[in-house]
Coordinates of C-alpha atoms and ligand atoms in Angstrom, one line a residue:
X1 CA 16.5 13.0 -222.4
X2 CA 19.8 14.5 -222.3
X3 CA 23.3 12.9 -220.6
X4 CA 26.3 12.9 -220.1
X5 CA 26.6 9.9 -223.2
X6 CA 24.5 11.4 -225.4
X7 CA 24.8 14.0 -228.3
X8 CA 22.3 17.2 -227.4
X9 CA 19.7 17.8 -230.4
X10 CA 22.0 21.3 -231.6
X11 CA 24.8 18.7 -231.8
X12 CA 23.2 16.5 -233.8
X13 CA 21.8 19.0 -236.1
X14 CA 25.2 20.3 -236.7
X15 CA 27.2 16.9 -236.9
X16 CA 24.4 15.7 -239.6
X17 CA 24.9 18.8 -241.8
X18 CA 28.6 18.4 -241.6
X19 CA 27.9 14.2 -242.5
X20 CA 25.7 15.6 -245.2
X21 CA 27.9 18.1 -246.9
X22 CA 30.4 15.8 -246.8
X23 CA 28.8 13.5 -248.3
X24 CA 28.1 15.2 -251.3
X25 CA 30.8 16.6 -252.2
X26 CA 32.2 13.2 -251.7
X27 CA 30.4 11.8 -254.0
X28 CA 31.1 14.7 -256.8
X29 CA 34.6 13.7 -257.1
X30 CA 34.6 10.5 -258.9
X31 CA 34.5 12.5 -262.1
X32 CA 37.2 13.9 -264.6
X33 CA 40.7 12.9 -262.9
X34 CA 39.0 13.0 -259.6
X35 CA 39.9 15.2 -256.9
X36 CA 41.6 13.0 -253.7
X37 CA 42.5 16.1 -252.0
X38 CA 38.9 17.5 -251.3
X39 CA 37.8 13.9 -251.0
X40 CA 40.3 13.6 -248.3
X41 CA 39.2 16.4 -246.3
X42 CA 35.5 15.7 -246.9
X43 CA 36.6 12.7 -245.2
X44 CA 38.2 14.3 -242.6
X45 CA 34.8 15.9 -241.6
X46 CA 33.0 12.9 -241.7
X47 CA 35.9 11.2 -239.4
X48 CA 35.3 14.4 -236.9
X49 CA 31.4 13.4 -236.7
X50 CA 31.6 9.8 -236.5
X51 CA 34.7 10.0 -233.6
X52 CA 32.7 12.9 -232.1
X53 CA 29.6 11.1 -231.2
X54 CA 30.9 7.8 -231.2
X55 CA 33.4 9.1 -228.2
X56 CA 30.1 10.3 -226.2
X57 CA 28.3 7.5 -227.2
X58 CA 30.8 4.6 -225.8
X59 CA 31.8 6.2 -222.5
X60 CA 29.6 4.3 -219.9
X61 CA 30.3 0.9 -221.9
X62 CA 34.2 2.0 -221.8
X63 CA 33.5 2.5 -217.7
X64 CA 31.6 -0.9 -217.6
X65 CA 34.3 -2.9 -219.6
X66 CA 37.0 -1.4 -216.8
X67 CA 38.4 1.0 -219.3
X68 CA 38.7 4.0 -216.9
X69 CA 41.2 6.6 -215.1
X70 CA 41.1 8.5 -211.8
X71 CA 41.9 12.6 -213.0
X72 CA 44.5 13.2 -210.8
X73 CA 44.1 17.0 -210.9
X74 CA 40.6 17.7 -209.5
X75 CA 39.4 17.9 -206.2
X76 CA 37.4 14.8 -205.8
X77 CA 39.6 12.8 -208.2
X78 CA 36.5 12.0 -210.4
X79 CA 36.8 8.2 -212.8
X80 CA 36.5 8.8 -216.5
X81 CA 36.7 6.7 -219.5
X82 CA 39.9 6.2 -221.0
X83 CA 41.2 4.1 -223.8
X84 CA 39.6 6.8 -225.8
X85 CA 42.3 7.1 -228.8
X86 CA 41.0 3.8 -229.2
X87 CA 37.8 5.1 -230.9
X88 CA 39.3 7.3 -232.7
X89 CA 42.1 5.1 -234.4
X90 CA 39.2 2.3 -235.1
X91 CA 37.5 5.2 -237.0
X92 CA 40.6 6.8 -238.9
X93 CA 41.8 3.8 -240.1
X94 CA 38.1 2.6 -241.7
X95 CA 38.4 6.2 -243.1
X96 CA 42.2 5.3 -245.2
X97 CA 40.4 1.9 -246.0
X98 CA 37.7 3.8 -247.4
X99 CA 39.7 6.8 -249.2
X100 CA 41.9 4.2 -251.5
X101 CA 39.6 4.5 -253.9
X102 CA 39.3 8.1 -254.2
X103 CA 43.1 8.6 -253.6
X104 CA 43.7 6.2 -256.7
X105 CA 40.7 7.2 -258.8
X106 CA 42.7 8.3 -261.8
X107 CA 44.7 5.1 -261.9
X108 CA 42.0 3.1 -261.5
X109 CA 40.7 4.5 -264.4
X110 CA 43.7 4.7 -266.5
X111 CA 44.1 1.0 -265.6
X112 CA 40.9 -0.3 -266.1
X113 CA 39.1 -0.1 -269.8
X114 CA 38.5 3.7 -269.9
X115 CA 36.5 4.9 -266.6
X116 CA 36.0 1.8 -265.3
X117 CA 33.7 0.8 -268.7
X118 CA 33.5 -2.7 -268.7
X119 CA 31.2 -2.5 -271.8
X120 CA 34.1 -0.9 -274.4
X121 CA 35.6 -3.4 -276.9
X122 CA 38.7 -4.3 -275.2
X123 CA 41.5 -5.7 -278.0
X124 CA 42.7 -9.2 -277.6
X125 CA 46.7 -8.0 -275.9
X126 CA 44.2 -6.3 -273.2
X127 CA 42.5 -10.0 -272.8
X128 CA 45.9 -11.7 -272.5
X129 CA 47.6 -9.1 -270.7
X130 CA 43.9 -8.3 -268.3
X131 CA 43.9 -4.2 -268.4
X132 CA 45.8 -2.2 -268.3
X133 CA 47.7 -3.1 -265.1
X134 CA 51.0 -1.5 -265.8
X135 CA 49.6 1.8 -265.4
X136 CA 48.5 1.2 -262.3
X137 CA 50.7 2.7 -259.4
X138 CA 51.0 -0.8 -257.4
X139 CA 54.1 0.6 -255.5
X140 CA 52.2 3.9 -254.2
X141 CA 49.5 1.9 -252.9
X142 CA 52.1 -1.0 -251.7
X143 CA 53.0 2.0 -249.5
X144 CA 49.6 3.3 -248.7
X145 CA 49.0 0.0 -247.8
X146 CA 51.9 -0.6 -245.2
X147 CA 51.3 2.6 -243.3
X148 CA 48.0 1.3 -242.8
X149 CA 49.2 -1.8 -241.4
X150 CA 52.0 -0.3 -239.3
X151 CA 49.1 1.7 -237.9
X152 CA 47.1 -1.3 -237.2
X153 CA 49.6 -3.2 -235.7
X154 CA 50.1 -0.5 -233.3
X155 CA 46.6 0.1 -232.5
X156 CA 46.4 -3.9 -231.3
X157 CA 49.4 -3.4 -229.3
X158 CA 48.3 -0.2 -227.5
X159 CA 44.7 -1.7 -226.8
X160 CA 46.4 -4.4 -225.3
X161 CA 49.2 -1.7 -223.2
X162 CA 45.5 -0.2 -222.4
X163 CA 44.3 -3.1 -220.9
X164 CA 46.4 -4.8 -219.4
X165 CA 49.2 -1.9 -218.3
X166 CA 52.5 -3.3 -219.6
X167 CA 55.6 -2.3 -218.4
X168 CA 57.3 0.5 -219.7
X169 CA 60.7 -1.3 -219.9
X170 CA 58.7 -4.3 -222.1
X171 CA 56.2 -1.2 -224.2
X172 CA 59.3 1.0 -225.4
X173 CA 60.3 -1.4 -228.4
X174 CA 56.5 -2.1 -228.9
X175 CA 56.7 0.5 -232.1
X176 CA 59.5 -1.7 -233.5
X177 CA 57.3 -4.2 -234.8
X178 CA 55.1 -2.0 -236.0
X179 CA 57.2 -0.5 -237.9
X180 CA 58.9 -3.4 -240.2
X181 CA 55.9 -3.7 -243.3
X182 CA 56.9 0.1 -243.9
X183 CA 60.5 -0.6 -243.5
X184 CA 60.4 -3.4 -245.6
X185 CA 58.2 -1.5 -248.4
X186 CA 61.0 1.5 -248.0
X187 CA 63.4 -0.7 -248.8
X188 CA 62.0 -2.1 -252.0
X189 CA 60.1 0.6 -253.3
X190 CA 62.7 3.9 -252.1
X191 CA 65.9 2.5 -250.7
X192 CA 67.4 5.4 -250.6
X193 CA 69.8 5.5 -247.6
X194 CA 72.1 8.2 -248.5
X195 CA 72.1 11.9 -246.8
X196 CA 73.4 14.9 -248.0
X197 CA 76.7 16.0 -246.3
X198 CA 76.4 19.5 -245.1
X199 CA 78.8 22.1 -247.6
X200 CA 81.7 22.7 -244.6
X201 CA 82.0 18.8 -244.4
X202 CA 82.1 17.9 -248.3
X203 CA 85.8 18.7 -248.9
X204 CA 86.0 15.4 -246.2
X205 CA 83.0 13.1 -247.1
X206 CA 82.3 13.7 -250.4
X207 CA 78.1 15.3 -251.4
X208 CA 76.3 11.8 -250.2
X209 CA 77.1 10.0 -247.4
X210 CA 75.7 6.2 -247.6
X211 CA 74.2 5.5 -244.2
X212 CA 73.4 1.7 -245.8
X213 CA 71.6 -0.6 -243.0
X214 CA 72.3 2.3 -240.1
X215 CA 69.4 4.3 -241.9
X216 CA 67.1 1.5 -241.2
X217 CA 67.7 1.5 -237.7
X218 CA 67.8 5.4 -237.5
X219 CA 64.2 5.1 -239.1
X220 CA 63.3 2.2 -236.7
X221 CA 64.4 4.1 -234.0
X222 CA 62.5 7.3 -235.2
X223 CA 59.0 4.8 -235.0
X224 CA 59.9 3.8 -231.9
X225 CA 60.5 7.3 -230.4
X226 CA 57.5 9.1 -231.7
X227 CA 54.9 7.0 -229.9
X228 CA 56.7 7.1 -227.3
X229 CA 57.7 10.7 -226.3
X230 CA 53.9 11.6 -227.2
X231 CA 53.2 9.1 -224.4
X232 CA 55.7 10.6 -222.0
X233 CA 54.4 14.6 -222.6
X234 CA 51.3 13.4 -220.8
X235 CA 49.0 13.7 -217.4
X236 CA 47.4 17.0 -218.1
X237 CA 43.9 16.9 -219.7
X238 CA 43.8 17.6 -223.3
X239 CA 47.8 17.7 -223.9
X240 CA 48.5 14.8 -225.6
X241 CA 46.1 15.6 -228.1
X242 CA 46.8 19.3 -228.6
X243 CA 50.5 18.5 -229.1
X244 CA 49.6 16.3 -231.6
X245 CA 47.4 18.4 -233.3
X246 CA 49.7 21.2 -233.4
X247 CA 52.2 18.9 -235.2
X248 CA 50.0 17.2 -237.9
X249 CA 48.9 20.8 -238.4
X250 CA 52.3 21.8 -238.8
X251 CA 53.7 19.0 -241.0
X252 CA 49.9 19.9 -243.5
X253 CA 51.5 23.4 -243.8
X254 CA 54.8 21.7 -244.4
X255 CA 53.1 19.2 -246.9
X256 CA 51.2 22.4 -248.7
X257 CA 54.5 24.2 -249.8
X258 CA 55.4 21.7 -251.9
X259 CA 52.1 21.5 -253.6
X260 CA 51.2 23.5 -256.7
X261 CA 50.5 26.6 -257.2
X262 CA 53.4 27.7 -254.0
X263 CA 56.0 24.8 -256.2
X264 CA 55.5 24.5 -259.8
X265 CA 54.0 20.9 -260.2
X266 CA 55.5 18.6 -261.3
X267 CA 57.7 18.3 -258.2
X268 CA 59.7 15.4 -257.2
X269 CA 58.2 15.3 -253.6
X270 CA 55.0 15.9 -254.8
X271 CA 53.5 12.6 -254.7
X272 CA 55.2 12.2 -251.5
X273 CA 54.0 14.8 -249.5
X274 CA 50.2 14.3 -250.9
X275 CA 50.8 10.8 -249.8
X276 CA 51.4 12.6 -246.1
X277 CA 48.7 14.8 -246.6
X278 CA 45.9 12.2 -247.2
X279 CA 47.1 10.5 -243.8
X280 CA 47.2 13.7 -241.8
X281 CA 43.6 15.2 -242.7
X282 CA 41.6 12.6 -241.5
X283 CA 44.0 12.4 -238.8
X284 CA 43.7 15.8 -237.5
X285 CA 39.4 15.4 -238.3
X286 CA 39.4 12.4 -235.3
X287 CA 42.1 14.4 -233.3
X288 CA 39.5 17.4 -232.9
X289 CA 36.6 15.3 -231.9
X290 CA 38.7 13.7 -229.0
X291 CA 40.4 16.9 -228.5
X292 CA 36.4 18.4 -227.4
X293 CA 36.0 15.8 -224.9
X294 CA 39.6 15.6 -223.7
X295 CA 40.5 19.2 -223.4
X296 CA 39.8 20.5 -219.5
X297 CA 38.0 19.5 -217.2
X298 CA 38.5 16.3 -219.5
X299 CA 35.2 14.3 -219.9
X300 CA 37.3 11.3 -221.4
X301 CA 41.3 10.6 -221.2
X302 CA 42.5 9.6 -224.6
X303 CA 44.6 6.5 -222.9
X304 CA 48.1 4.8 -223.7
X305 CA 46.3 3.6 -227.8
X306 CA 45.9 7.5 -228.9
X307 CA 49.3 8.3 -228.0
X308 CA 51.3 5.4 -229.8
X309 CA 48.5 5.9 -232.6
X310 CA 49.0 9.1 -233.0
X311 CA 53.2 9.1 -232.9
X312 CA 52.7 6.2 -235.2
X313 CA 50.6 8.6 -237.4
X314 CA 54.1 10.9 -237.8
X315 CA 56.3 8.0 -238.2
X316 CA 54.7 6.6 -241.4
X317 CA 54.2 10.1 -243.1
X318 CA 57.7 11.2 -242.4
X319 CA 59.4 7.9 -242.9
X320 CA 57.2 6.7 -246.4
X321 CA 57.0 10.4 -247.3
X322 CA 60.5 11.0 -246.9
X323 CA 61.0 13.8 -244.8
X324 CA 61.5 12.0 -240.7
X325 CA 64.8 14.9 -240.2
X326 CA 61.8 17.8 -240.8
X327 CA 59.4 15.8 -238.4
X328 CA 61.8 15.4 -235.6
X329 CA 62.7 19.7 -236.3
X330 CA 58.8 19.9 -235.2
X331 CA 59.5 17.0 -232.5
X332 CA 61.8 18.9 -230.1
X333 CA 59.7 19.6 -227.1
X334 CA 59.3 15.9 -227.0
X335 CA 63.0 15.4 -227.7
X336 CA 63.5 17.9 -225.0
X337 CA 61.3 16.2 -222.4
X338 CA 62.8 12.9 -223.1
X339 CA 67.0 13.6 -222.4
X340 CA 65.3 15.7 -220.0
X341 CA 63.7 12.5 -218.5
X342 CA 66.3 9.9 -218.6
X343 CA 68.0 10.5 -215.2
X344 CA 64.5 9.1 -214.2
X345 CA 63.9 6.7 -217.3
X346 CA 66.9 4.6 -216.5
X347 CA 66.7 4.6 -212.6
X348 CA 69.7 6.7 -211.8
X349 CA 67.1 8.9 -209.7
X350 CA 64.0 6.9 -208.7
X351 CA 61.2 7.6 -210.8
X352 CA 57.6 6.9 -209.2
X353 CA 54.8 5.3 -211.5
X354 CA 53.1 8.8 -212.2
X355 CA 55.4 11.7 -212.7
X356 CA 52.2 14.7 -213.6
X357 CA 51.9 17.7 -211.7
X358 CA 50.4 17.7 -208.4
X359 CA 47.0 19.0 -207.8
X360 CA 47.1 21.6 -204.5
X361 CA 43.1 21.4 -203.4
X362 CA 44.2 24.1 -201.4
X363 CA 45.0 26.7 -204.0
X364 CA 43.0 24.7 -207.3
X365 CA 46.8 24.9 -208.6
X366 CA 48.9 22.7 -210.2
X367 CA 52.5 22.5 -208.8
X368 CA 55.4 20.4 -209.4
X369 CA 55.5 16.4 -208.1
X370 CA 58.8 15.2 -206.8
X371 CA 60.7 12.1 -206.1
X372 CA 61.4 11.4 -202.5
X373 CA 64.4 10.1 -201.5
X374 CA 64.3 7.4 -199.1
X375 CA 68.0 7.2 -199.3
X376 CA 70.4 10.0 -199.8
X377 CA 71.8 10.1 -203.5
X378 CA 75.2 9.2 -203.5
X379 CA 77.6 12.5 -203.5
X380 CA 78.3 12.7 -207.1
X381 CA 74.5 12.5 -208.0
X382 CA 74.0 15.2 -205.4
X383 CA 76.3 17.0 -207.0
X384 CA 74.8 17.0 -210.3
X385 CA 71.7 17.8 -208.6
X386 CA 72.6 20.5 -207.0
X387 CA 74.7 22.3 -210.3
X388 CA 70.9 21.5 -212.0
X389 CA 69.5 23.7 -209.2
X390 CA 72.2 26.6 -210.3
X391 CA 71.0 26.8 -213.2
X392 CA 67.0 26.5 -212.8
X393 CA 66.7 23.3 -214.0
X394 CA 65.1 21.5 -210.8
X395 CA 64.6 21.9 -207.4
X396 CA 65.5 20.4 -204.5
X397 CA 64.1 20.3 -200.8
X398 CA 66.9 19.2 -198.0
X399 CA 66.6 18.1 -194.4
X400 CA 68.3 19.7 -191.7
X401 CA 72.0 18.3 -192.3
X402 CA 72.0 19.2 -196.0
X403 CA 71.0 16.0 -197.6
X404 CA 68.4 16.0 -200.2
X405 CA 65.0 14.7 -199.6
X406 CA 63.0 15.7 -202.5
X407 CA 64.0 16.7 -206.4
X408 CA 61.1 17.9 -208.3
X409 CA 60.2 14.8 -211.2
X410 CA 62.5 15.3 -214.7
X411 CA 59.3 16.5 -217.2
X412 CA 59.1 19.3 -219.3
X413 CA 55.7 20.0 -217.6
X414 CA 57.4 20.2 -214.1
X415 CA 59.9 22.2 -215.0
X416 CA 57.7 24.6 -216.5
X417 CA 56.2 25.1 -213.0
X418 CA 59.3 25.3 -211.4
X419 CA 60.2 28.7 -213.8
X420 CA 56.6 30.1 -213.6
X421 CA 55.3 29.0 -210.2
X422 CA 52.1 27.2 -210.0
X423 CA 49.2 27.5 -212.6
X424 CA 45.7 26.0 -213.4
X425 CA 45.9 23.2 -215.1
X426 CA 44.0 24.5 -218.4
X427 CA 47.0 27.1 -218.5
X428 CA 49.7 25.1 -218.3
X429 CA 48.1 23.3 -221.0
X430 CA 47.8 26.8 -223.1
X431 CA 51.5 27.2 -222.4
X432 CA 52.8 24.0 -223.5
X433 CA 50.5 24.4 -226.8
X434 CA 52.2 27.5 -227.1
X435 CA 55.8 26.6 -226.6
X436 CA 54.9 23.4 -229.4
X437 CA 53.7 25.8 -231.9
X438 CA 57.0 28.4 -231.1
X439 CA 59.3 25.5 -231.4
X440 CA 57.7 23.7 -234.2
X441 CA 57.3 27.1 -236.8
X442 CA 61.4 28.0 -235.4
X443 CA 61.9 24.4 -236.3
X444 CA 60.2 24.6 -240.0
X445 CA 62.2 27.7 -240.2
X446 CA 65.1 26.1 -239.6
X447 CA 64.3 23.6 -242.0
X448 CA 63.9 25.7 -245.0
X449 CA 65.9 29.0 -244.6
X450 CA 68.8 28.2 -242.3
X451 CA 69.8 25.3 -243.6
X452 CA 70.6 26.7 -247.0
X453 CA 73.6 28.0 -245.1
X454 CA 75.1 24.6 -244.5
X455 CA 73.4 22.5 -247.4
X456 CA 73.5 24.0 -251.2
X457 CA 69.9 23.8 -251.8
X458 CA 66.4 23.6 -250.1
X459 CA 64.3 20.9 -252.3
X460 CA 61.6 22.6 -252.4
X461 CA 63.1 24.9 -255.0
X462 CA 63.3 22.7 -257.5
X463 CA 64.3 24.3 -260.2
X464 CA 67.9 25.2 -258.4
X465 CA 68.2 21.4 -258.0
X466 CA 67.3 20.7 -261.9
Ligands
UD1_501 C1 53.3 8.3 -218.6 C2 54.4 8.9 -217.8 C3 54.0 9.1 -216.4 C4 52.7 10.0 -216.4 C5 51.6 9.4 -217.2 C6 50.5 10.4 -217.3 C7 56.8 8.5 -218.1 C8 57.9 7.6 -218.1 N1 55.6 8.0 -217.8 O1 53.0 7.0 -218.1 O2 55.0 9.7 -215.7 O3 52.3 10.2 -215.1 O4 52.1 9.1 -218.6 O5 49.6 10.1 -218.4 O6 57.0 9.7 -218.5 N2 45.9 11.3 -216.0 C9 45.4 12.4 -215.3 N3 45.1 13.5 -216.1 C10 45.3 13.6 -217.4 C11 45.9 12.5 -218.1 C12 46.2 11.4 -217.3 O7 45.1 12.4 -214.2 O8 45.0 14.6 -218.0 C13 46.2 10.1 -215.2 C14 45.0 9.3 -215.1 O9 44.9 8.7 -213.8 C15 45.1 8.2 -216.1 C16 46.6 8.0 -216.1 O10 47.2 9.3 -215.9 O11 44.4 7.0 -215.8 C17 47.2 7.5 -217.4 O12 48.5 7.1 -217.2 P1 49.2 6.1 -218.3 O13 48.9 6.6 -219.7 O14 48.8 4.7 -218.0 O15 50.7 6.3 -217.9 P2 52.0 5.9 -218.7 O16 51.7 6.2 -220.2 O17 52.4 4.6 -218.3
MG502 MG1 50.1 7.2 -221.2

């Protein structure tokens, strides 16, 4: 019998021939040098099947163990699971577990006694010295290794936001932690901490500028704001997910340029940016399951775990593959939303627990929310108020003597309704997707054409740099 938790018999036909493929060609690649990158988005698929199902599967027991959400945008404000992301992460990360292998295949093989032969003669150095270790890339897999447990530690600690709803001044510098075994492997394995002073500025500072232990906190502060200001563009169905969609996609088209045949191989940030490559795949494969039961009407809400997971996701690729100043280029909605928010964030107008649109029943519309003030704001916060109603940036309801009453909540998503007016809640999701993929491509733009204008190069020529 068909239900609401289970897969319909087309689906499973469909996610078993995908499984199946998969599979296969999976299994081909463990030959010559091997071939990571198709093993990486055979996986991918796989991830997409097994999150798929899994998140139809688990939504009653996620109801019965408490993990639900009220959808705050329909008419009869119907409970759904939540906590989803948390299938999803459990299923990417046994999917990078399982890839090491593949990604390492030719290493392994160069390491161990010829293809992994343990019947060739092997000379008596190679019994003293084991194999072959030294050709083995321990500090690329030291790395691949730390992502994964900065991903893992996060996972715990949104689970745990997830259940037991911590506050938001204790869950901002959750990330932090997270973020130290990657830190600590960028320190011994990269340690680069110098940037490259923009051409007007050299005659002053010199080509490098050593940023020493500041560029540790920069990148600590870069893990911390990811998860964060994924978490904060939130409370319509299906946008936390399609933002973060749109920017792994983004960052894989970044990731492609500088892979042979568009750059001659062997470039420097090769490695690098396949490194990035093998995390955002399977990434994007579990994103798109949740994204099907996520986007609206929302079957399932991805919950407080998908959003750090998936800002935690961007903070390893960009920070262990070297490139977080292009990731926060594709970040600046969220940037945008943040500054835009911290009026609210840090009290100096009252910020209510939920700050999403508001649902008219009247209309099916979504409209702005606002902040009531139960006391007047003091004249110079009025002021700024009012100069942010000049210019379009909020609005503002007063009472009969001129005092302000209501200001409409500081989000990118309310101030989208306040320029356009109110919208359905699937368009407003539409529009934000759009303005992410506008800002992000303007942002990639910025990234490799206008910034020769005030830096000498763009490292993806290579040959210019050589
Ligand atoms: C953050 C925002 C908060 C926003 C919330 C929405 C800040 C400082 N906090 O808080 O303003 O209201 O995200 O996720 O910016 N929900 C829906 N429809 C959706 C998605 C969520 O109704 O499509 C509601 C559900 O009731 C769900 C709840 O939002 O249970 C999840 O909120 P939660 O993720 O716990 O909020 P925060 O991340 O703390
Ligand atoms: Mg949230």
């Amino acid at each position: 019998m068909q239900t609401s938790s289970t897969l319909t018999r087309a689906e499973t036909w469909r996610l078993l021939l995908l499984v199946g493929i998969s599979l296969g060609v999976l299994a081909n690649t463990f030959q010559g040098d091997g071939a990571p990158l198709i093993a990486s988005i055979s996986m991918a698929l796989i991830s997409f099947a097994v999150a798929f199902s899994m998140i139809r599967w688990l939504g009653p027991v996620f109801i019965k163990a408490g993990l639900k959400g009220k959808d705050m945008a329909k008419p009869r404000k119907p409970e759904i699971p939540e906590t989803m992301g948390a299938v999803c992460a459990v299923v990417y990360l046994i999917a990078l577990i399982v890839f090491i292998p593949f990604a390492f295949y030719k290493d392994i093989v160069a390491a161990t006694s010829g293809g992994g032969n343990r019947d060739v003669v092997i000379e008596d150095q190679h019994i003293e010295t084991g194999r072959y270790l030294h050709r083995f890339p321990h500090g690329k897999l030291a790395s691949y290794l730390s992502g994964l447990l900065s991903l893992q530690s996060i996972v715990i600690l949104g689970i745990g936001d997830d259940l037991l709803d911590i506050r938001w001044r204790h869950k901002v510098l959750i990330p932090a932690f997270a973020a130290v075994p990657m830190l600590i492997v960028y320190f011994v394995d990269f340690g680069v901490t110098h940037v490259v002073v923009p051409v007007p500025l050299q005659q002053y500072l010199g080509d490098f500028i050593d940023l020493g232990w500041l560029y540790y906190m920069y990148m600590a502060a870069v893990a911390i704001f990811c998860p964060n200001a994924i978490n904060m563009l939130a409370g319509i169905n299906g946008i936390e997910v399609a933002q973060s969609i749109v920017i792994a996609v983004l960052l894989l088209f970044n990731d492609a340029m500088y892979l042979a045949p568009i750059t001659p191989y062997p470039h420097p940030a090769t490695d690098s940016h396949l490194f990035s490559i093998y995390f955002l795949l399977p990434f994007i494969g579990v994103s798109a399951a949740l994204l099907c039961h996520n986007w609206y009407p929302s079957k399932v809400f991805v919950g407080d775990t998908y959003c750090y997971f998936a800002g935690m996701v961007f903070a390893v690729v960009g920070i262990l593959g070297h490139f977080s100043k292009t990731l926060l280029l594709l970040f600046v909605p969220q940037i945008f939303n943040f500054l835009y928010s911290t009026p609210q964030l840090f009290h100096v107008i009252p910020c209510p627990r939920h700050r999403l649109p508001k649902f008219n029943a009247a209309t099916g519309l979504l409209d702005t929310s606002v902040t009531e003030w139960t006391v007047p704001p003091s004249p110079l916060i009025a002021m700024v108020l009012d100069l942010l109603e000049k210019f379009r940036l909020i609005r503002l309801v007063k009472n009969k003597e001129g005092q302000i009453v209501e200001s409409t909540n500081l989000t990118i998503l309310n101030l989208w309704l306040v320029w356009m007016g109110p919208m359905r809640e699937d368009t407003l999701a539409w529009h934000m997707v759009g303005v992410q993929i506008a800002c992000g491509l303007l942002g990639l733009f910025v990234r490799h054409r206008l910034a020769l204008l005030v830096f000498n190069t763009d490292n993806r020529t290579f040959q210019s740099m050589a």
